[in-house]
Short mmCIF file of C-alpha atoms in Angstrom, two decimals:
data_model
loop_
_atom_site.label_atom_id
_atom_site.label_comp_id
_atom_site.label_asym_id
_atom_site.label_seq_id
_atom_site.Cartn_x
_atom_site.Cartn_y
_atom_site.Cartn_z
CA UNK A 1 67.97 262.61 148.03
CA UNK A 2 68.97 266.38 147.98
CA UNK A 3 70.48 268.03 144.73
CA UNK A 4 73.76 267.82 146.43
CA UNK A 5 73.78 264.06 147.22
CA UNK A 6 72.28 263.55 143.74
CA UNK A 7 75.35 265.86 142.50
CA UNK A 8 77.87 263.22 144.68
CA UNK A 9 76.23 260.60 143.08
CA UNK A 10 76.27 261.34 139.89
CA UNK A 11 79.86 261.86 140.11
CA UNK A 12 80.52 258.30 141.84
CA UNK A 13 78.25 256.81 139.11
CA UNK A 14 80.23 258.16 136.34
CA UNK A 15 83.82 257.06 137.55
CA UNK A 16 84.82 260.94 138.27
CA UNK A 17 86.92 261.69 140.88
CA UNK A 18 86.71 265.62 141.93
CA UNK A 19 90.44 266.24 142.82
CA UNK A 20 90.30 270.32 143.03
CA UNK A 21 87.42 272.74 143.05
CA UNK A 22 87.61 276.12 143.93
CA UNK A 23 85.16 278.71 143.25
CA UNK A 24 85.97 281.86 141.49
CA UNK A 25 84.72 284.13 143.91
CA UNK A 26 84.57 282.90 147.16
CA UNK A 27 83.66 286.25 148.32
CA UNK A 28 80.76 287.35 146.84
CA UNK A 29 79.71 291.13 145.85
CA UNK A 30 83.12 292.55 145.76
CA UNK A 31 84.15 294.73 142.94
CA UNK A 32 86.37 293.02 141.16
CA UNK A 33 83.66 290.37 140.72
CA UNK A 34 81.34 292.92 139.59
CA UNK A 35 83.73 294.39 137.11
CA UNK A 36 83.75 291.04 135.67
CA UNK A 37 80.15 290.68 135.99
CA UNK A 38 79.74 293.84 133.67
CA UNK A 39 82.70 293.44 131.31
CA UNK A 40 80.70 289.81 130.38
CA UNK A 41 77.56 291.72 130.10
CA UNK A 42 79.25 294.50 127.91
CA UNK A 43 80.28 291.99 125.37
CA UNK A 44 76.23 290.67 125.00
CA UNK A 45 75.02 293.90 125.21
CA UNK A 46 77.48 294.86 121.80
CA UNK A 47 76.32 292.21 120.20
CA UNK A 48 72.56 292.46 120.89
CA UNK A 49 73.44 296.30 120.02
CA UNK A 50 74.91 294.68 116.39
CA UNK A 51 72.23 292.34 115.96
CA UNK A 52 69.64 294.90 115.91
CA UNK A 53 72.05 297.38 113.57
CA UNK A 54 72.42 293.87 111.14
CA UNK A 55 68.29 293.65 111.13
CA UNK A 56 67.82 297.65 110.55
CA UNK A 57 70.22 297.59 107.52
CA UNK A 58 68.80 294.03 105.97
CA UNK A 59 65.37 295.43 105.92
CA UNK A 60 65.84 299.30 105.10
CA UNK A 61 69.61 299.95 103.82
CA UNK A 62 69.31 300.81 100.16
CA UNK A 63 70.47 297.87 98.32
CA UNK A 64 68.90 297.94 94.28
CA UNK A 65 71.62 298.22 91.96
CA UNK A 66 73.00 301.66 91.36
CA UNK A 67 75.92 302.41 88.68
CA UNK A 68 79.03 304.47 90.00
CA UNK A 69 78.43 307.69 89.59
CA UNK A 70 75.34 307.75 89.57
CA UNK A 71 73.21 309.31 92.56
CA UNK A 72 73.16 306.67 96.11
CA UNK A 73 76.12 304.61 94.64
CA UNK A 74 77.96 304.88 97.87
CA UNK A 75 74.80 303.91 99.89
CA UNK A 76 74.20 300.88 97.47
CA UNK A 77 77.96 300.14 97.56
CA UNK A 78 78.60 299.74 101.20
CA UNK A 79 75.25 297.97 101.57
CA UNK A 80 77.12 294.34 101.84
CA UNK A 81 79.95 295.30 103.82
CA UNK A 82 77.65 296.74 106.72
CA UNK A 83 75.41 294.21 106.33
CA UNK A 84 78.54 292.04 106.88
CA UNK A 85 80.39 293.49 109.74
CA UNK A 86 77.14 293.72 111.72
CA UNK A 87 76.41 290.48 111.33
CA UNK A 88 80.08 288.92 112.27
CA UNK A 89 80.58 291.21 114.95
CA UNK A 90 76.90 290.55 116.43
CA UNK A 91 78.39 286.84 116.06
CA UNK A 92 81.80 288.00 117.72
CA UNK A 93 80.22 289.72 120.43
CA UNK A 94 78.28 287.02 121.39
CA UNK A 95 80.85 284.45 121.42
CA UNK A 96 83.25 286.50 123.19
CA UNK A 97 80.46 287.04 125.80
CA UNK A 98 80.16 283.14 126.61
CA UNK A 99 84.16 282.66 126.43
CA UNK A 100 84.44 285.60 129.09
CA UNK A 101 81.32 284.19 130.97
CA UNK A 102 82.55 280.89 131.56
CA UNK A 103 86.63 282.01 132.00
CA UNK A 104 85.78 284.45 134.52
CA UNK A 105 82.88 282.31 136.72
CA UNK A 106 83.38 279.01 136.76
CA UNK A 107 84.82 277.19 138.97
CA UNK A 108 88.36 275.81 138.59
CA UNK A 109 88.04 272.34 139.21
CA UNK A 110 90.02 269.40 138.52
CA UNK A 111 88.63 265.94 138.00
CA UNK A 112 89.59 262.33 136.90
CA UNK A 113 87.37 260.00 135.05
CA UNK A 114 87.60 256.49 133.80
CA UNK A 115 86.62 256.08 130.40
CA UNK A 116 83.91 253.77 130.00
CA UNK A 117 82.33 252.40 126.34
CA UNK A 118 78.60 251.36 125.56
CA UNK A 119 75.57 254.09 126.31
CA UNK A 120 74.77 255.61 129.71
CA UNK A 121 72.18 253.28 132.10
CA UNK A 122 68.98 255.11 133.15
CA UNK A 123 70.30 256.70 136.48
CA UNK A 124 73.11 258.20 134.57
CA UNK A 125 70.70 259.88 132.23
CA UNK A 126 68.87 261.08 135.28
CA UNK A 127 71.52 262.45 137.02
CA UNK A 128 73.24 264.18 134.49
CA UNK A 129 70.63 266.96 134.66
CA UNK A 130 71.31 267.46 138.71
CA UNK A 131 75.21 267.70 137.37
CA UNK A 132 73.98 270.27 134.80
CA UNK A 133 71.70 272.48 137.44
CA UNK A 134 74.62 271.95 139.66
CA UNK A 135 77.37 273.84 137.22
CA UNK A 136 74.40 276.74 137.07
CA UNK A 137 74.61 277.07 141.03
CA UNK A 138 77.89 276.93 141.51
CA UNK A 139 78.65 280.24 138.81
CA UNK A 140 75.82 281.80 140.42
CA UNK A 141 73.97 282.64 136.77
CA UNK A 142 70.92 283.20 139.07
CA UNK A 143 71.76 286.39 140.76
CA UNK A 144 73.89 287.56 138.17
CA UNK A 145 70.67 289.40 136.45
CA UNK A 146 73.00 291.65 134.03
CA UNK A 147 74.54 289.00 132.17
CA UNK A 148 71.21 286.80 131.65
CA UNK A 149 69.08 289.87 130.77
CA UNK A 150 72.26 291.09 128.15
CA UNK A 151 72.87 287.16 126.99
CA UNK A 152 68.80 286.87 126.32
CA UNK A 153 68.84 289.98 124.42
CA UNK A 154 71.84 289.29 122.65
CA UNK A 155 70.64 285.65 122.12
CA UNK A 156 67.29 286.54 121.39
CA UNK A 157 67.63 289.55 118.56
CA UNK A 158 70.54 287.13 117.33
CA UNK A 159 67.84 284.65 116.50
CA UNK A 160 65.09 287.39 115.48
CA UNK A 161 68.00 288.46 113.16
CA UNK A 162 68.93 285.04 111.63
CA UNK A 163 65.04 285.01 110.68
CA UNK A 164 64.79 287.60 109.03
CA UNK A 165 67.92 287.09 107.04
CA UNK A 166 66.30 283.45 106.29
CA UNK A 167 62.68 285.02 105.11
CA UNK A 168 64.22 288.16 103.37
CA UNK A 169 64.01 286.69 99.95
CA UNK A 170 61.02 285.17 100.45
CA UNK A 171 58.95 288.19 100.86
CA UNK A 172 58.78 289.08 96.69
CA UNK A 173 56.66 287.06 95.24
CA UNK A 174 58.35 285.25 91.78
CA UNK A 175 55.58 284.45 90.43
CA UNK A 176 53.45 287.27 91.22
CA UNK A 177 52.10 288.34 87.75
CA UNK A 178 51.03 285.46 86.53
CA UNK A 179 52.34 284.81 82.81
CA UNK A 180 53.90 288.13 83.17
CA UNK A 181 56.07 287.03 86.19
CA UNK A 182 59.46 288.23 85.99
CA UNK A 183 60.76 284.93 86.29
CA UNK A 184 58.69 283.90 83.19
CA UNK A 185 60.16 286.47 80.31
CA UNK A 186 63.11 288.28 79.37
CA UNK A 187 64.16 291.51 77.86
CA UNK A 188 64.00 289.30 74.70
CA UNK A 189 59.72 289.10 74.94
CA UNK A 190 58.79 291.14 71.97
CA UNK A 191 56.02 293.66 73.07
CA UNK A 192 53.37 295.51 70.96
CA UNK A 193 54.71 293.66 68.36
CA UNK A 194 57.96 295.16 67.81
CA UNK A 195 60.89 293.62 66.41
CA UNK A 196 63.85 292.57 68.90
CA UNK A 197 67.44 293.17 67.27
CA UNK A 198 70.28 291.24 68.27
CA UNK A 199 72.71 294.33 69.09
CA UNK A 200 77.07 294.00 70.34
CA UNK A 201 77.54 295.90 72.94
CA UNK A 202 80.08 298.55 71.80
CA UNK A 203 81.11 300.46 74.87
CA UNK A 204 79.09 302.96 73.83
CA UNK A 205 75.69 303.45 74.80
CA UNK A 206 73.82 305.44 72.15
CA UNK A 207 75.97 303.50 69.40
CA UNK A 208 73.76 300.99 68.55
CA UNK A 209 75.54 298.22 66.26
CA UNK A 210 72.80 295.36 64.74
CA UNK A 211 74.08 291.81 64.08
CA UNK A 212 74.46 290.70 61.02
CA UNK A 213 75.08 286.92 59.45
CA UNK A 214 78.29 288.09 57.73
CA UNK A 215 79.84 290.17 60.34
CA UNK A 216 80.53 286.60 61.59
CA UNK A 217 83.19 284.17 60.45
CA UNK A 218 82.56 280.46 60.65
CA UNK A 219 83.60 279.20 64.16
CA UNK A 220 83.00 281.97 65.80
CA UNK A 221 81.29 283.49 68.72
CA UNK A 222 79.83 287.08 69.94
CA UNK A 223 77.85 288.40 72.92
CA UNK A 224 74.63 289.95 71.79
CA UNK A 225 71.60 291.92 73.69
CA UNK A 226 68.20 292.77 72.73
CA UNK A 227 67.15 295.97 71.17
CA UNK A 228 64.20 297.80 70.46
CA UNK A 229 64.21 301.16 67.99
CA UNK A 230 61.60 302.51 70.75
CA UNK A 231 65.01 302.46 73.00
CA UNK A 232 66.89 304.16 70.74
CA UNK A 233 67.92 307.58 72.27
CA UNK A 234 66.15 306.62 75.77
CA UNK A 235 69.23 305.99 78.27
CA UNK A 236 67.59 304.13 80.67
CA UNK A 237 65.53 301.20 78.63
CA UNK A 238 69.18 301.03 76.69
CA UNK A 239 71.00 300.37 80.06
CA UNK A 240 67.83 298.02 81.08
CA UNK A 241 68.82 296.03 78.35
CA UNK A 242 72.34 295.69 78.84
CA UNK A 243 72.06 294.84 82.43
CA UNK A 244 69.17 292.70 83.12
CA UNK A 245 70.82 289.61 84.31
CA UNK A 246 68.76 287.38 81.81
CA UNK A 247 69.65 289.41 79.02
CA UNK A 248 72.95 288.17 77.48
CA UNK A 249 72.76 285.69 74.55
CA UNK A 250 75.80 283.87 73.07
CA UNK A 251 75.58 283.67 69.43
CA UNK A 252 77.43 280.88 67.85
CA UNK A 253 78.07 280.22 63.87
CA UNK A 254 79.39 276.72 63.55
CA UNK A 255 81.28 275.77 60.25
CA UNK A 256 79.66 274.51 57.40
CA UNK A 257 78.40 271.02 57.54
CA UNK A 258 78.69 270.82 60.94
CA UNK A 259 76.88 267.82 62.58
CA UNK A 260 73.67 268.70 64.73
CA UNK A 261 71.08 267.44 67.06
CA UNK A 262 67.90 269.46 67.30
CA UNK A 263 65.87 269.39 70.55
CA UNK A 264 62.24 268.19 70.38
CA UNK A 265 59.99 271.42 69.83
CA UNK A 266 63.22 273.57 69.23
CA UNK A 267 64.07 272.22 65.69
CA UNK A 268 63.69 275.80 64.00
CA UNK A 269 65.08 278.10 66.30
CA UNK A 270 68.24 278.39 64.86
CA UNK A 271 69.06 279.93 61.54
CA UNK A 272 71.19 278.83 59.20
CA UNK A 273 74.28 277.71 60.83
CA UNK A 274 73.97 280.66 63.48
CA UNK A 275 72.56 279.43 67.03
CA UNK A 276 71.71 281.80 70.35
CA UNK A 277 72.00 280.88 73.81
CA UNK A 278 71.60 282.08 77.41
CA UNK A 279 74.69 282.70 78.59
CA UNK A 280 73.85 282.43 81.75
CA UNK A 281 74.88 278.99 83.34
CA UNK A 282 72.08 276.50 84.35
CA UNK A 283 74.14 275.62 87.31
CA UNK A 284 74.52 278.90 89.55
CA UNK A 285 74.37 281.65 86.98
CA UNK A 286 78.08 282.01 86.08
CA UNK A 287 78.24 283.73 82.72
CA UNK A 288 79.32 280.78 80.10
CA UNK A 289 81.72 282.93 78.22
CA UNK A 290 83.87 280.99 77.13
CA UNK A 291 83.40 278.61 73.34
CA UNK A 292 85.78 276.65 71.98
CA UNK A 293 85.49 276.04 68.24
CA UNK A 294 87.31 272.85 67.63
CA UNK A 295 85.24 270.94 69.44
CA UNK A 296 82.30 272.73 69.75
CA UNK A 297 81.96 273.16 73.37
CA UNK A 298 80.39 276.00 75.43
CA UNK A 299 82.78 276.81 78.94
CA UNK A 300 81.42 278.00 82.25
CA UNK A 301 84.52 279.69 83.69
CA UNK A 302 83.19 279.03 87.46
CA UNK A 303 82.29 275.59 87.68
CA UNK A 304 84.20 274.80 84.32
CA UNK A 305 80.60 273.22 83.39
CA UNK A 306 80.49 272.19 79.59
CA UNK A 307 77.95 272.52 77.04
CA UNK A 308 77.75 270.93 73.47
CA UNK A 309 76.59 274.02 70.85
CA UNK A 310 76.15 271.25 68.04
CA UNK A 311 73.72 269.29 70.40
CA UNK A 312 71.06 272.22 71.92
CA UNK A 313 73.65 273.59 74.36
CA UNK A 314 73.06 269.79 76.26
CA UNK A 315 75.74 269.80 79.26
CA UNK A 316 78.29 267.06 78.57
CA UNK A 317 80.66 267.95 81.42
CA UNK A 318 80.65 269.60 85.32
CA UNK A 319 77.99 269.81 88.03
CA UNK A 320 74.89 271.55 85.32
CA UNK A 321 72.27 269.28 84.91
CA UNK A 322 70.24 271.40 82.15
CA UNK A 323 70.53 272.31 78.81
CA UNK A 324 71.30 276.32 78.01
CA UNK A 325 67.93 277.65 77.17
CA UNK A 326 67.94 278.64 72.80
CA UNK A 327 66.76 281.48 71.67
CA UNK A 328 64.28 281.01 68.66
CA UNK A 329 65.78 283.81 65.95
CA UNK A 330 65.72 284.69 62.40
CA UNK A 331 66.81 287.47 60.00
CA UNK A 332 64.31 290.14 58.84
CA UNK A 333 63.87 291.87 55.13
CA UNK A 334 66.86 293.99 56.34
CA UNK A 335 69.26 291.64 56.94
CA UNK A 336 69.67 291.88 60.40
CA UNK A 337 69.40 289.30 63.30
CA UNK A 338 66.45 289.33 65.20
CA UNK A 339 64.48 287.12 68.14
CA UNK A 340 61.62 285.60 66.78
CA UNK A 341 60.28 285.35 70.54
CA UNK A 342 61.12 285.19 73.92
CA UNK A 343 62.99 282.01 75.68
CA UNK A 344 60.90 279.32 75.96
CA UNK A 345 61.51 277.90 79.34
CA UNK A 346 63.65 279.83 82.52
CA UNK A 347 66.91 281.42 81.79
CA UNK A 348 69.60 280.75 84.87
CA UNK A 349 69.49 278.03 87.71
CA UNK A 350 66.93 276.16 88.51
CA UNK A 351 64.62 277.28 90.88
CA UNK A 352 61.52 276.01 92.79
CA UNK A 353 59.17 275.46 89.75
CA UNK A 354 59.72 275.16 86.49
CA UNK A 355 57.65 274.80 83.80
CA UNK A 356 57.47 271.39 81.91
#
């Protein structure tokens, strides 16, 4: 049988009835059909044009945190919303492209079919494709060489895009380093054997204010960071410390004769009645800033997760499925707070491997 009778057959096979089809162009190569032809092709080639802007700025815009004022704040601020708009206009583009396509070629047809239940036979499933190469003929897609070469490039740095986007983060290694992998320490690791401070953040950057036991009333609650004295006076380690995402510790003193549960291996890293932990939320890294002292519970503000401070910072509450990592401290012959090490397992969400 020829494609057409296979076409006609298909048709009688599936109940449809072909009432009105007219072609949109029954005169070919005139120039209101190529107008159309190239304001189709205008829309793919804008959106391959995006695509490749979206790749450019994913891989070489600057985007590593910068602080306003500072020099390349504007580049790293407007980093997100061009990676953005290229990316939903590339999107745009491209859908716009195979709206306009199919408005402005296909046929306008009319047909009735009767509904039928249960799965297709085999010679339905056969001559669907026929139907299919038939709807390709009919718009003429083969001759129309400026819309397929503008769809395929839109289409196909689209996808190159999309790739890249999905492998971006994979290119840093995590765990490259070893023990010394970033994602294995904090700002809290003690180095050289210098003493780590527990330190309020003041507003003021040079003003360094150390934590004391009785600066704290029972009950209560403060934000701490870690401090070195061979930061004191350097600008940039002080700023490292205050905005390294795995820095923040809550510190919690709970009132006298408060209840407890230790965890296994963690029984002395509190002291006293004063406890520190992460405050970064083992669900998606919301900052957990919020503690409320009657019953002892530890708020994430995003996912209103819930942590117990009188039971190792367990979650009791929300969609976190791990305990807020403690941070083993002490006071020294001074007086003052300080970490007796780093965090024992990984601060934040979990991730792909973790240590048992």
């Amino acid at each position: 049988m020829s494609p057409e009778e296979l076409e006609r057959l298909a048709s009688s096979l599936d109940d449809v009835e072909v009432v009105h089809n007219a072609p949109k162009w029954p005169i070919k190569g005139t120039r209101a059909e190529k107008r159309a032809e190239r304001s189709v092709a205008t829309w793919f080639v804008l959106s391959a044009l995006a695509a490749l802007g979206f790749i450019v700025a994913f891989i070489a815009w600057p985007h590593e945190y910068v602080a306003p004022g500072q020099p390349g704040y504007d580049w790293y601020h407007f980093y997100t919303p061009v990676v953005g708009f290229l990316f939903g206009f590339a999107v745009l583009a491209l859908g716009i492209g195979v709206i306009s396509y199919v408005r402005k070629f296909f046929p306008e047809e009319v047909s009735v079919q009767q509904r039928h239940d249960g799965r297709s036979d085999e010679v339905d499933r056969k001559t669907i494709m026929v139907q299919l190469a038939s709807a390709g003929r009919t718009t003429d897609i083969a001759r129309r060489k400026m819309i397929t070469r503008s769809a395929g490039a839109a289409a196909g740095i689209f996808g190159i895009g999309l790739g890249i986007a999905a492998l971006g983060p994979l290119i840093r290694n995590p765990w490259k380093g070893g023990d010394d992998a970033a994602l294995w320490h904090t700002p809290w690791r003690p180095e050289n054997g210098e003493t780590v401070y527990l330190r309020r953040d003041t507003g003021i950057l040079d003003e360094i204010s150390r934590v004391r036991p009785e600066d704290m009333e029972p009950g209560s609650m403060e934000t701490v960071f870690p401090f070195r004295e061979s930061d004191r006076g350097d600008e940039e380690a002080l700023l490292r410390a205050l905005r390294a995402s795995d820095a923040p510790v809550m510190l919690i003193r709970l009132r006298p004769d408060t209840p407890t549960v230790k965890r296994q291996g963690q029984e002395n890293f509190h002291y006293g009645d004063f406890y520190a932990f992460s405050k970064v939320c083992s669900h998606l890294g919301c900052p957990t800033s919020l503690y409320q002292a009657q019953d002892n519970r530890i708020l994430c503000p995003c996912h209103q997760s819930q942590f117990l401070a009188t039971e190792y910072a367990r979650p009791v509450f929300g969609p976190a499925t791990r305990a807020l990592p403690q941070l083993p401290i002490t006071v020294d012959s001074e007086g003052y707070f300080v970490a007796r090490s780093d965090f024992i397992e990984a601060v934040g969400p979990a991730f792909w491997e973790r240590r048992p």
